[in-house]
């Protein structure tokens, strides 16, 4: 099947569910905790009414911890229950089957990034979701980090002028215990690129639009326990002529303990335009912008009161908001589903990002630029 365009908005054929949404989380390992805190913060919109995990012990413990009345040892049992929403926090290789099964059971879906292991799997998900007419949001959570929503508003309102270059990066050494799905290429779909590069790619897409070609080089430098790459450098040529560059690494040794990231973590986005430069440091919680004409820019002019102006540069500081992106994303999901709006991060968005990931892996294998189909 050719990788053809998938349309942008899923029209819900099913009824908008009642409020609060009854949410079932499947795969209650690491990241499910962040999702749970997101739902627990909005009981008027959504409540976790069941959880499921292949490990009954984990399911039972999490259900008790979050005050959830019911737990199941499988997705099938969760799908047979009366939940309105299935929140998929499973290893990457299970995304496609879980999303298809959830759609076929007429459940609305929140699914963790990456949407699937390949763009082709994303199309399978799209077809199931479209056929069932259910609502799906992909967990591109860093888009909901308040620094990134500000950055996006600034860039799209022209604060730095015409964007000609975007750089993104993520560095660290997250520890993976034996049995972690990220150690196996077949389960994760690759290495650091598909796991964390996806975050940086969707941020770079939000800033620069679609890319028309991709090139990449990758290495397996230090993490012998991982089958996939632990370093990747990716170049993008955007459809509008801008250039993009991304570096992602799981083999970087850093000291960010004092910032609340004991294992070392550093993530940045830089946007260069004809009128200025914007830089976001996600871990330190800063957004710095130099913009010619800042005084008359509708957003920047209002910032002048609350923020420091240092020789023409506006520095916006919002420390300790890194993990809030999950809460904001889940709030957006519940609110949009209940109001019948288009998905804040659609299946198409997940697919477009996975096209870039596919192209980067292909480029690294073949040593050439890969054209990205916009069809
Ligand atoms: N947005 C982010 O910043 C972020 C961070 C971490 C993980 N993630 C994503 O979240 C997803 C899960 O990652 P994680 O780190 O939580 O993984 P994890 O391994 O900690 O948790 C996965 C859970 O799924 C359960 N599971 C496995 N197979 C199952 C099955 N067949 N049926 C039911 N349960 C099953 C496991 O027992 C485990 O509890 C991945 O897509 C990952 O990329 C996103």
XYZ file of C-alpha atoms and ligand atoms in Angstrom:
419
model
C 0.000 0.000 0.000
C 1.422 3.427 -0.884
C 1.961 5.863 1.961
C -0.701 8.274 0.834
C -1.950 11.380 2.576
C -4.177 10.853 5.527
C -6.732 13.573 6.110
C -6.439 15.880 9.042
C -9.504 15.634 11.151
C -11.353 12.560 12.228
C -15.066 13.288 12.158
C -16.598 11.573 15.102
C -19.432 9.378 13.969
C -19.904 8.140 17.478
C -21.660 10.311 20.030
C -19.692 12.660 22.226
C -19.450 10.772 25.509
C -20.976 12.009 28.720
C -19.023 14.059 31.253
C -16.888 13.088 33.061
C -15.203 10.732 30.612
C -14.629 7.204 31.861
C -10.967 6.543 31.118
C -9.147 3.217 31.049
C -5.348 3.298 30.975
C -3.561 0.333 29.424
C 0.099 -0.246 30.246
C 0.476 1.285 33.683
C 4.279 1.329 33.795
C 6.472 4.380 33.834
C 4.700 7.119 31.880
C 1.177 6.119 32.905
C 1.902 7.829 36.234
C 2.112 11.201 34.444
C -1.125 10.489 32.587
C -2.866 9.459 35.789
C -1.836 12.707 37.486
C -3.271 14.518 34.457
C -6.681 12.875 34.837
C -6.670 13.149 38.626
C -6.300 16.928 38.204
C -9.506 17.230 36.130
C -12.138 15.024 37.847
C -14.931 17.175 36.441
C -13.849 16.274 32.885
C -12.393 12.785 33.188
C -12.004 9.990 35.713
C -9.884 6.861 35.540
C -12.425 4.101 36.023
C -10.203 1.120 35.093
C -6.605 0.207 34.372
C -5.085 -2.773 32.566
C -1.621 -4.257 32.455
C -0.223 -7.614 31.436
C 1.276 -7.686 34.911
C -1.675 -8.086 37.317
C 0.520 -6.967 40.216
C 1.320 -3.660 38.520
C -2.323 -3.152 37.554
C -3.481 -3.836 41.099
C -0.903 -1.570 42.723
C -1.603 1.343 40.367
C -5.369 0.974 40.707
C -5.032 1.180 44.484
C -2.614 4.093 44.278
C -4.883 6.155 42.004
C -8.150 5.160 43.682
C -9.332 3.318 40.565
C -12.122 0.815 41.284
C -11.327 -1.791 38.615
C -8.203 -3.384 37.149
C -7.796 -5.949 34.373
C -4.922 -8.217 33.306
C -5.441 -7.495 29.582
C -6.484 -4.871 27.069
C -9.280 -7.145 25.810
C -11.000 -7.058 29.178
C -10.636 -3.288 29.364
C -12.167 -2.965 25.891
C -15.128 -5.099 26.937
C -15.815 -2.708 29.821
C -17.812 0.524 29.730
C -14.877 2.962 29.449
C -15.296 5.791 26.913
C -11.569 6.349 26.440
C -8.559 4.071 26.225
C -5.267 5.728 27.055
C -2.479 3.638 25.496
C 0.844 3.704 27.364
C 2.270 0.508 25.895
C 5.632 -0.361 24.302
C 5.860 0.844 20.700
C 5.363 -2.544 19.050
C 1.934 -2.830 20.690
C 0.628 0.579 19.587
C -0.774 -0.529 16.243
C -2.687 -3.572 17.529
C -3.927 -1.784 20.659
C -5.086 1.303 18.760
C -6.883 -0.783 16.140
C -8.586 -2.918 18.791
C -9.623 0.165 20.767
C -11.056 1.838 17.659
C -12.930 -1.326 16.686
C -14.433 -1.344 20.189
C -15.607 2.249 19.591
C -13.366 3.698 22.283
C -11.854 7.158 21.942
C -8.092 7.063 22.195
C -5.174 8.943 23.703
C -1.970 7.258 22.569
C 1.600 7.865 23.651
C 4.259 8.883 21.165
C 5.446 7.607 18.760
C 2.059 6.891 17.153
C 3.576 3.597 15.942
C 6.920 2.138 14.832
C 6.558 3.221 11.187
C 4.445 5.511 9.012
C 2.918 2.401 7.472
C 1.636 1.290 10.885
C 0.273 4.822 11.377
C -1.832 4.392 8.252
C -3.277 1.161 9.644
C -4.221 3.078 12.771
C -5.681 5.891 10.715
C -7.881 3.514 8.764
C -9.209 1.844 11.915
C -9.854 5.165 13.640
C -11.527 6.680 10.595
C -13.700 3.634 10.010
C -14.858 3.587 13.622
C -15.258 7.374 13.717
C -13.566 7.719 17.064
C -11.475 10.588 18.410
C -7.729 10.115 18.748
C -5.005 12.317 20.131
C -1.319 11.467 19.919
C 0.739 12.269 23.018
C 3.065 14.916 21.565
C 3.076 16.333 25.054
C 5.964 18.795 24.788
C 3.806 20.878 22.442
C 1.785 21.643 25.585
C 4.767 22.731 27.665
C 3.936 26.390 28.419
C 7.324 27.497 27.072
C 6.663 25.726 23.800
C 3.133 27.083 23.420
C 4.598 30.572 23.926
C 7.410 29.841 21.494
C 4.988 28.573 18.891
C 2.727 31.607 19.304
C 5.740 33.892 18.895
C 7.119 32.134 15.836
C 3.778 31.786 14.060
C 2.941 35.445 14.751
C 6.151 36.439 13.006
C 8.113 37.653 16.039
C 11.420 36.424 14.576
C 10.381 37.124 10.977
C 10.752 34.516 8.251
C 12.268 31.394 9.781
C 15.309 30.132 7.902
C 16.873 27.672 10.334
C 15.725 25.517 13.253
C 17.941 23.474 15.551
C 16.730 20.950 18.077
C 18.552 18.701 20.500
C 18.052 16.172 23.259
C 20.930 14.745 25.284
C 21.080 12.361 28.212
C 21.637 8.837 29.434
C 18.306 7.427 30.602
C 18.956 4.131 32.391
C 17.079 1.115 30.988
C 16.664 -1.909 33.237
C 16.761 -5.439 31.815
C 13.457 -6.145 30.090
C 12.848 -2.513 29.056
C 11.314 -2.577 25.575
C 13.729 0.144 24.433
C 16.602 -2.337 24.484
C 15.096 -4.334 21.610
C 14.883 -2.810 18.168
C 11.837 -4.894 17.238
C 9.911 -3.598 20.242
C 10.955 0.042 20.120
C 11.290 0.413 16.333
C 14.861 1.720 16.606
C 16.851 3.584 19.229
C 17.071 7.135 20.513
C 15.611 8.593 17.303
C 12.216 6.918 17.539
C 12.075 7.162 21.303
C 13.155 10.749 22.005
C 13.954 12.162 18.555
C 10.211 12.016 17.907
C 9.668 14.724 20.549
C 12.215 17.022 18.974
C 10.919 16.354 15.460
C 7.340 17.274 16.345
C 8.586 20.469 18.024
C 10.663 21.317 14.958
C 7.646 20.604 12.741
C 5.500 22.906 14.879
C 8.063 25.668 14.325
C 8.875 25.121 10.656
C 6.086 23.155 9.006
C 6.549 20.129 6.776
C 9.948 18.912 5.647
C 10.492 17.849 2.059
C 13.683 15.868 2.566
C 15.676 14.282 5.351
C 19.220 13.040 5.782
C 20.684 11.363 8.822
C 23.708 9.687 10.306
C 23.609 7.513 13.392
C 25.976 5.675 15.666
C 25.963 3.042 18.327
C 28.636 4.551 20.513
C 28.314 3.571 24.148
C 25.047 1.841 25.049
C 25.927 -1.784 24.343
C 22.757 -2.908 26.142
C 20.630 -1.236 23.415
C 20.227 -2.782 19.965
C 19.247 0.527 18.368
C 21.302 3.675 17.764
C 22.286 5.741 20.790
C 23.148 8.847 18.744
C 21.475 10.381 15.704
C 22.074 13.545 13.697
C 19.254 14.520 11.354
C 19.094 17.270 8.733
C 15.784 18.552 7.396
C 15.018 20.640 4.348
C 11.670 22.276 4.997
C 9.158 22.747 2.185
C 9.445 26.535 2.674
C 13.223 26.469 2.172
C 14.257 26.611 5.834
C 16.893 24.231 7.158
C 16.642 22.025 10.215
C 19.224 20.198 12.258
C 18.607 17.806 15.136
C 21.002 15.993 17.474
C 19.689 13.327 19.827
C 21.743 11.160 22.122
C 21.251 8.519 24.779
C 24.966 8.296 25.492
C 25.659 11.783 26.821
C 26.945 12.189 30.351
C 25.575 15.358 31.913
C 25.066 16.842 35.302
C 21.516 18.178 35.693
C 20.858 16.774 39.156
C 20.210 20.215 40.601
C 17.558 20.824 37.937
C 15.537 17.780 38.984
C 16.922 15.414 36.338
C 19.282 13.118 38.243
C 20.215 11.010 35.196
C 21.220 13.995 33.061
C 18.825 15.557 30.559
C 19.116 18.521 28.192
C 16.589 19.541 25.521
C 16.668 22.648 23.387
C 14.984 24.249 20.407
C 16.439 27.238 18.560
C 14.612 29.151 15.849
C 16.485 31.626 13.637
C 14.525 34.143 11.566
C 15.052 37.249 9.489
C 14.096 39.479 12.446
C 15.491 37.615 15.415
C 16.301 34.468 17.329
C 14.313 32.408 19.810
C 15.804 29.776 22.101
C 13.989 27.420 24.439
C 15.834 25.436 27.080
C 13.200 22.977 28.225
C 15.090 21.543 31.187
C 16.092 24.900 32.664
C 12.667 26.308 31.828
C 13.746 29.361 29.858
C 12.629 31.007 26.640
C 14.910 33.698 25.316
C 14.024 35.849 22.357
C 15.772 38.663 20.587
C 13.453 40.284 18.070
C 13.822 43.445 16.070
C 10.587 45.358 16.552
C 9.782 43.618 19.844
C 8.245 46.837 21.218
C 5.417 46.730 18.696
C 4.909 42.988 18.630
C 1.522 42.145 20.208
C 2.867 39.376 22.454
C 6.337 40.710 23.229
C 5.200 44.236 23.992
C 2.927 42.884 26.741
C 5.683 40.761 28.167
C 7.851 43.750 28.901
C 6.241 44.276 32.292
C 6.642 40.755 33.585
C 9.959 39.818 32.121
C 13.516 40.935 32.093
C 14.772 42.905 29.167
C 18.481 42.482 28.720
C 19.899 44.584 25.936
C 17.034 43.816 23.568
C 16.612 40.216 24.641
C 13.500 39.099 26.470
C 14.044 36.260 28.888
C 11.015 34.337 30.019
C 11.641 31.964 32.914
C 9.282 29.174 33.910
C 11.286 26.660 35.935
C 9.875 23.271 36.952
C 7.185 23.102 34.261
C 8.804 20.309 32.251
C 6.448 17.556 33.426
C 3.352 19.783 33.386
C 3.127 19.205 29.646
C 1.398 15.872 30.349
C -1.314 17.568 32.419
C -1.893 20.240 29.806
C -1.988 17.653 26.986
C -4.483 15.473 28.834
C -6.610 18.475 29.709
C -6.639 19.482 26.024
C -7.578 15.926 25.066
C -10.544 15.718 27.450
C -11.755 19.216 26.714
C -11.594 18.793 22.929
C -13.195 15.373 22.932
C -16.065 16.605 25.097
C -16.607 19.717 23.003
C -16.506 17.823 19.695
C -13.518 19.739 18.364
C -10.750 18.529 16.080
C -7.976 16.580 17.761
C -5.187 18.840 19.103
C -2.660 16.271 17.804
C -4.298 14.216 15.086
C -3.405 10.863 13.602
C -2.050 12.841 10.643
C 0.327 14.699 12.937
C 1.580 11.406 14.341
C 1.944 10.038 10.826
C 3.829 13.083 9.518
C 6.388 12.803 12.310
C 6.802 9.088 11.686
C 7.415 9.839 8.002
C 10.425 11.877 9.154
C 11.612 9.065 11.416
C 11.254 6.505 8.604
C 13.117 8.797 6.223
C 15.928 9.351 8.737
C 16.416 5.607 9.232
C 16.366 5.061 5.469
C 18.857 7.866 4.925
C 21.232 6.494 7.551
C 21.065 3.063 5.899
C 21.491 4.313 2.339
C 23.698 7.366 2.819
C 21.545 9.799 0.836
C 18.829 12.410 1.231
C 15.326 10.906 1.338
C 12.402 12.757 -0.192
C 9.371 12.983 2.107
C 6.064 12.552 0.326
C 3.508 15.274 1.074
C 0.799 13.206 -0.635
N 5.885 11.474 26.413
C 6.968 11.128 27.063
O 7.787 11.948 27.470
C 7.209 9.674 27.324
C 8.108 9.257 28.309
C 8.256 7.890 28.537
C 7.546 6.973 27.768
N 6.720 7.422 26.786
C 5.980 6.483 25.913
O 5.041 5.753 26.698
C 4.923 4.425 26.197
C 5.236 3.464 27.334
O 6.539 3.716 27.813
P 6.906 3.428 29.346
O 8.242 4.046 29.575
O 5.790 3.804 30.240
O 7.059 1.837 29.304
P 7.006 0.836 30.510
O 7.692 -0.388 30.042
O 7.443 1.474 31.771
O 5.442 0.535 30.691
C 4.738 -0.256 29.780
C 3.711 -1.071 30.549
O 2.979 -1.842 29.593
C 2.743 -3.123 30.158
N 2.490 -4.070 29.075
C 3.385 -4.631 28.236
N 2.754 -5.447 27.362
C 1.435 -5.370 27.648
C 0.276 -5.960 27.085
N 0.354 -6.800 26.052
N -0.924 -5.661 27.633
C -1.010 -4.835 28.695
N 0.050 -4.242 29.278
C 1.253 -4.500 28.749
C 4.001 -3.430 30.942
O 3.784 -4.441 31.928
C 4.322 -2.064 31.535
O 3.733 -1.910 32.820
C 5.855 4.365 24.995
O 5.150 4.685 23.849
C 6.885 5.445 25.284
O 7.532 5.968 24.153
C 6.525 8.737 26.571
